[in-house]
Amino acid sequence: MLSLKLLLLRARVILEEADGRSITNQAMLHQLNMLRKEMYRGYYALDSFRGIQASEDKTQGHSVSHSFALSKFSPVKRLFFSTVGGTPCVKEVQQVSKNLATIIFHMDEFVAFLKNCPPRYRQPYYMHLTVGLSMFGRQMEMERVMNFLMQMESSIEQTIGVLPIIGSDGVGKSTLVAHIYNSEKVRDHFSQIVLVPQDDLKDNRLSTLKDRGLTIFQNNQLNNGNGRLLVIIELSEDVGEVAWKRLYVAYAGCLESGSKIIVTSRSSKIMNFGTTQALLLNTLPIEAFWYFFKLSTFGSADPEEHPKLQSIALQIAKQMNGSFPDAWFLSSFLGNSLDNAKLWRVVLTWFKAHVRRTSKWADDLVSQHKPIHFLTVGRRFQFVLYARYQTNSPHDMVPKITLHDVISNRAKPQGKFDALAYKSPIAPYNSYVVRCVEKN
């Protein structure tokens, strides 16, 4: 275990240094991605073991040293050779240690080349702040989209490139696209960036872009005749292939060569709309999602100083099905309550009782207008959460009362009301609102 811990520390040093550099070499990025995935897997294996250890401590009713210098007669040492979900824990740790050691051994050349990459940040940064203020876990997807946008079509083809991006709610489609169109490289390449929600496509006036969508960027510095546009179309409902072809012809007819279209949707039906292979955004592997949730929740605090809370947090992370909005809300909520283990256990019980009943976070219940979750607040009353939705409304239109206020009993609203669950700190800065009703 000590060997794995040292390997993870070495991997983190390399990754944090690389994240502070601007890397364009595709081979280096691929090597970095391999290291990152194995590091996530390593932390997950290590923290899973600690969770078993904490559980064993509780079951046996006595304190066991958390040092990794364990006697071979220690009950924790024997527990290390037990099984987790049918997979021997020792084999998982040995395998991830072997993989990390191999990858790091072959990174000497990478580290040497890294010194020649220009810095991306002008000041030191803390990892938990970087995670909290940037997109997480989508480096390879980001490169894929950037390559598509920068690629120039053949003058013979005269086609406008279309990239479909497909993924379920909460997986990060809007966040990925926002990071793309906010990047300096993209803004230097296109003269205009237009965002078109599905509501703007419900009539037949599709002959021009002049009255379609929202211009989110206008490059007034380009004086070289560049009229390239980046059009981002957000589809919240299914669109038939015939309707799409009509839409594409209307847009392509008024876009200059080099312009691009990105289409985002939950439906895989848009896969055939692209001129290139669609990008499928799946939920993050649990190893990566746990790393994100742990950093977001504990922040600058050392999780190893809170082994019981870390064990609870790992169990909560397993219930969230990779949902970033849920992770953001709970990490903020729990992170402010590191001294309240009882509250953490209540949240875990809540998740186990209500979230695991469906493979998606209440999507079916919302569509049927049925209650999602029942929250007991104190001893006085109970709230029923009927739906949750995201909004880009101005700040003054977002509910003033927060779900955190309700759960912690700082606010006692009556009847039906909306509560702000979470406001994302990164583009596109969505607010996640929950509709509630009081039940006496």
PDB file of N, CA, C and O in Angstrom, residues 377 380-385 399-420 434-440:
ATOM      1  N   VAL A 377     -37.125  17.346   7.164  1.00  0.00           N
ATOM      2  CA  VAL A 377     -36.346  18.477   7.663  1.00  0.00           C
ATOM      3  C   VAL A 377     -36.712  18.688   9.131  1.00  0.00           C
ATOM      4  O   VAL A 377     -37.813  19.126   9.459  1.00  0.00           O
ATOM      5  N   ARG A 380     -40.438  18.856  12.211  1.00  0.00           N
ATOM      6  CA  ARG A 380     -41.668  19.624  12.020  1.00  0.00           C
ATOM      7  C   ARG A 380     -42.390  19.311  10.736  1.00  0.00           C
ATOM      8  O   ARG A 380     -43.593  19.211  10.687  1.00  0.00           O
ATOM      9  N   PHE A 381     -41.657  19.168   9.634  1.00  0.00           N
ATOM     10  CA  PHE A 381     -42.343  18.925   8.375  1.00  0.00           C
ATOM     11  C   PHE A 381     -41.438  18.236   7.373  1.00  0.00           C
ATOM     12  O   PHE A 381     -40.243  18.049   7.605  1.00  0.00           O
ATOM     13  N   GLN A 382     -42.032  17.881   6.275  1.00  0.00           N
ATOM     14  CA  GLN A 382     -41.331  17.140   5.233  1.00  0.00           C
ATOM     15  C   GLN A 382     -41.546  17.848   3.904  1.00  0.00           C
ATOM     16  O   GLN A 382     -42.602  18.424   3.658  1.00  0.00           O
ATOM     17  N   PHE A 383     -40.519  17.823   3.034  1.00  0.00           N
ATOM     18  CA  PHE A 383     -40.634  18.435   1.722  1.00  0.00           C
ATOM     19  C   PHE A 383     -40.605  17.372   0.638  1.00  0.00           C
ATOM     20  O   PHE A 383     -39.916  16.363   0.766  1.00  0.00           O
ATOM     21  N   VAL A 384     -41.375  17.601  -0.389  1.00  0.00           N
ATOM     22  CA  VAL A 384     -41.389  16.707  -1.534  1.00  0.00           C
ATOM     23  C   VAL A 384     -40.778  17.454  -2.714  1.00  0.00           C
ATOM     24  O   VAL A 384     -41.222  18.539  -3.065  1.00  0.00           O
ATOM     25  N   LEU A 385     -39.724  16.865  -3.296  1.00  0.00           N
ATOM     26  CA  LEU A 385     -39.098  17.468  -4.470  1.00  0.00           C
ATOM     27  C   LEU A 385     -39.781  16.908  -5.713  1.00  0.00           C
ATOM     28  O   LEU A 385     -39.676  15.722  -6.002  1.00  0.00           O
ATOM     29  N   PRO A 399     -34.154  31.703  -7.756  1.00  0.00           N
ATOM     30  CA  PRO A 399     -34.694  31.727  -6.389  1.00  0.00           C
ATOM     31  C   PRO A 399     -33.649  32.154  -5.364  1.00  0.00           C
ATOM     32  O   PRO A 399     -32.492  31.734  -5.428  1.00  0.00           O
ATOM     33  N   LYS A 400     -34.072  32.992  -4.422  1.00  0.00           N
ATOM     34  CA  LYS A 400     -33.151  33.452  -3.379  1.00  0.00           C
ATOM     35  C   LYS A 400     -32.900  32.373  -2.341  1.00  0.00           C
ATOM     36  O   LYS A 400     -31.821  32.276  -1.762  1.00  0.00           O
ATOM     37  N   ILE A 401     -33.921  31.560  -2.077  1.00  0.00           N
ATOM     38  CA  ILE A 401     -33.782  30.506  -1.091  1.00  0.00           C
ATOM     39  C   ILE A 401     -33.047  29.318  -1.713  1.00  0.00           C
ATOM     40  O   ILE A 401     -33.273  28.965  -2.875  1.00  0.00           O
ATOM     41  N   THR A 402     -32.149  28.706  -0.972  1.00  0.00           N
ATOM     42  CA  THR A 402     -31.386  27.559  -1.473  1.00  0.00           C
ATOM     43  C   THR A 402     -31.863  26.277  -0.801  1.00  0.00           C
ATOM     44  O   THR A 402     -32.412  26.303   0.311  1.00  0.00           O
ATOM     45  N   LEU A 403     -31.627  25.164  -1.478  1.00  0.00           N
ATOM     46  CA  LEU A 403     -31.986  23.870  -0.910  1.00  0.00           C
ATOM     47  C   LEU A 403     -31.168  23.596   0.351  1.00  0.00           C
ATOM     48  O   LEU A 403     -31.644  22.953   1.289  1.00  0.00           O
ATOM     49  N   HIS A 404     -29.953  24.113   0.370  1.00  0.00           N
ATOM     50  CA  HIS A 404     -29.105  23.986   1.564  1.00  0.00           C
ATOM     51  C   HIS A 404     -29.764  24.673   2.752  1.00  0.00           C
ATOM     52  O   HIS A 404     -29.768  24.158   3.868  1.00  0.00           O
ATOM     53  N   ASP A 405     -30.354  25.860   2.525  1.00  0.00           N
ATOM     54  CA  ASP A 405     -31.051  26.582   3.595  1.00  0.00           C
ATOM     55  C   ASP A 405     -32.212  25.764   4.144  1.00  0.00           C
ATOM     56  O   ASP A 405     -32.466  25.730   5.346  1.00  0.00           O
ATOM     57  N   VAL A 406     -32.928  25.094   3.217  1.00  0.00           N
ATOM     58  CA  VAL A 406     -34.092  24.313   3.624  1.00  0.00           C
ATOM     59  C   VAL A 406     -33.674  23.099   4.439  1.00  0.00           C
ATOM     60  O   VAL A 406     -34.213  22.822   5.516  1.00  0.00           O
ATOM     61  N   ILE A 407     -32.687  22.345   3.927  1.00  0.00           N
ATOM     62  CA  ILE A 407     -32.254  21.117   4.595  1.00  0.00           C
ATOM     63  C   ILE A 407     -31.649  21.410   5.960  1.00  0.00           C
ATOM     64  O   ILE A 407     -31.866  20.671   6.926  1.00  0.00           O
ATOM     65  N   SER A 408     -30.886  22.493   6.053  1.00  0.00           N
ATOM     66  CA  SER A 408     -30.241  22.838   7.323  1.00  0.00           C
ATOM     67  C   SER A 408     -31.165  23.596   8.254  1.00  0.00           C
ATOM     68  O   SER A 408     -30.757  23.993   9.344  1.00  0.00           O
ATOM     69  N   ASN A 409     -32.414  23.826   7.812  1.00  0.00           N
ATOM     70  CA  ASN A 409     -33.440  24.463   8.651  1.00  0.00           C
ATOM     71  C   ASN A 409     -33.165  25.947   8.893  1.00  0.00           C
ATOM     72  O   ASN A 409     -33.706  26.539   9.832  1.00  0.00           O
ATOM     73  N   ARG A 410     -32.310  26.551   8.063  1.00  0.00           N
ATOM     74  CA  ARG A 410     -32.079  27.986   8.183  1.00  0.00           C
ATOM     75  C   ARG A 410     -33.239  28.779   7.590  1.00  0.00           C
ATOM     76  O   ARG A 410     -33.432  29.941   7.911  1.00  0.00           O
ATOM     77  N   ALA A 411     -33.980  28.150   6.683  1.00  0.00           N
ATOM     78  CA  ALA A 411     -35.150  28.783   6.086  1.00  0.00           C
ATOM     79  C   ALA A 411     -36.328  27.829   6.213  1.00  0.00           C
ATOM     80  O   ALA A 411     -36.162  26.612   6.123  1.00  0.00           O
ATOM     81  N   LYS A 412     -37.522  28.385   6.423  1.00  0.00           N
ATOM     82  CA  LYS A 412     -38.716  27.563   6.634  1.00  0.00           C
ATOM     83  C   LYS A 412     -39.843  28.036   5.723  1.00  0.00           C
ATOM     84  O   LYS A 412     -40.828  28.612   6.177  1.00  0.00           O
ATOM     85  N   PRO A 413     -39.679  27.828   4.415  1.00  0.00           N
ATOM     86  CA  PRO A 413     -40.725  28.252   3.473  1.00  0.00           C
ATOM     87  C   PRO A 413     -41.975  27.406   3.647  1.00  0.00           C
ATOM     88  O   PRO A 413     -41.923  26.289   4.174  1.00  0.00           O
ATOM     89  N   GLN A 414     -43.088  27.921   3.186  1.00  0.00           N
ATOM     90  CA  GLN A 414     -44.351  27.220   3.310  1.00  0.00           C
ATOM     91  C   GLN A 414     -44.981  27.012   1.947  1.00  0.00           C
ATOM     92  O   GLN A 414     -44.743  27.780   1.007  1.00  0.00           O
ATOM     93  N   GLY A 415     -45.821  25.969   1.840  1.00  0.00           N
ATOM     94  CA  GLY A 415     -46.530  25.706   0.592  1.00  0.00           C
ATOM     95  C   GLY A 415     -45.606  25.236  -0.505  1.00  0.00           C
ATOM     96  O   GLY A 415     -44.627  24.529  -0.275  1.00  0.00           O
ATOM     97  N   LYS A 416     -45.894  25.671  -1.720  1.00  0.00           N
ATOM     98  CA  LYS A 416     -45.074  25.323  -2.878  1.00  0.00           C
ATOM     99  C   LYS A 416     -44.042  26.414  -3.117  1.00  0.00           C
ATOM    100  O   LYS A 416     -44.332  27.600  -3.000  1.00  0.00           O
ATOM    101  N   PHE A 417     -42.834  26.004  -3.492  1.00  0.00           N
ATOM    102  CA  PHE A 417     -41.780  26.991  -3.716  1.00  0.00           C
ATOM    103  C   PHE A 417     -40.669  26.370  -4.558  1.00  0.00           C
ATOM    104  O   PHE A 417     -40.561  25.145  -4.666  1.00  0.00           O
ATOM    105  N   ASP A 418     -39.853  27.220  -5.161  1.00  0.00           N
ATOM    106  CA  ASP A 418     -38.644  26.815  -5.875  1.00  0.00           C
ATOM    107  C   ASP A 418     -37.435  27.107  -5.002  1.00  0.00           C
ATOM    108  O   ASP A 418     -37.385  28.144  -4.318  1.00  0.00           O
ATOM    109  N   ALA A 419     -36.468  26.210  -5.033  1.00  0.00           N
ATOM    110  CA  ALA A 419     -35.234  26.408  -4.264  1.00  0.00           C
ATOM    111  C   ALA A 419     -34.036  26.192  -5.182  1.00  0.00           C
ATOM    112  O   ALA A 419     -34.049  25.304  -6.036  1.00  0.00           O
ATOM    113  N   LEU A 420     -33.024  27.009  -5.009  1.00  0.00           N
ATOM    114  CA  LEU A 420     -31.798  26.879  -5.796  1.00  0.00           C
ATOM    115  C   LEU A 420     -30.945  25.759  -5.217  1.00  0.00           C
ATOM    116  O   LEU A 420     -30.509  25.835  -4.066  1.00  0.00           O
ATOM    117  N   VAL A 434     -34.840  23.350  -7.886  1.00  0.00           N
ATOM    118  CA  VAL A 434     -35.709  22.251  -7.495  1.00  0.00           C
ATOM    119  C   VAL A 434     -37.065  22.796  -7.088  1.00  0.00           C
ATOM    120  O   VAL A 434     -37.151  23.795  -6.360  1.00  0.00           O
ATOM    121  N   ARG A 435     -38.138  22.179  -7.573  1.00  0.00           N
ATOM    122  CA  ARG A 435     -39.491  22.568  -7.187  1.00  0.00           C
ATOM    123  C   ARG A 435     -39.941  21.696  -6.020  1.00  0.00           C
ATOM    124  O   ARG A 435     -39.850  20.479  -6.083  1.00  0.00           O
ATOM    125  N   CYS A 436     -40.433  22.335  -5.000  1.00  0.00           N
ATOM    126  CA  CYS A 436     -40.752  21.637  -3.768  1.00  0.00           C
ATOM    127  C   CYS A 436     -42.170  22.002  -3.303  1.00  0.00           C
ATOM    128  O   CYS A 436     -42.738  23.010  -3.724  1.00  0.00           O
ATOM    129  N   VAL A 437     -42.689  21.174  -2.400  1.00  0.00           N
ATOM    130  CA  VAL A 437     -43.947  21.479  -1.734  1.00  0.00           C
ATOM    131  C   VAL A 437     -43.860  20.965  -0.311  1.00  0.00           C
ATOM    132  O   VAL A 437     -43.317  19.898  -0.036  1.00  0.00           O
ATOM    133  N   GLU A 438     -44.353  21.763   0.632  1.00  0.00           N
ATOM    134  CA  GLU A 438     -44.322  21.385   2.033  1.00  0.00           C
ATOM    135  C   GLU A 438     -45.428  20.382   2.330  1.00  0.00           C
ATOM    136  O   GLU A 438     -46.548  20.499   1.840  1.00  0.00           O
ATOM    137  N   LYS A 439     -45.114  19.368   3.118  1.00  0.00           N
ATOM    138  CA  LYS A 439     -46.112  18.405   3.561  1.00  0.00           C
ATOM    139  C   LYS A 439     -46.084  18.344   5.082  1.00  0.00           C
ATOM    140  O   LYS A 439     -45.101  17.904   5.662  1.00  0.00           O
ATOM    141  N   ASN A 440     -47.144  18.790   5.722  1.00  0.00           N
ATOM    142  CA  ASN A 440     -47.197  18.807   7.190  1.00  0.00           C
ATOM    143  C   ASN A 440     -47.580  17.431   7.720  1.00  0.00           C
ATOM    144  O   ASN A 440     -48.271  16.695   7.059  1.00  0.00           O
TER     145      ASN A 440
END
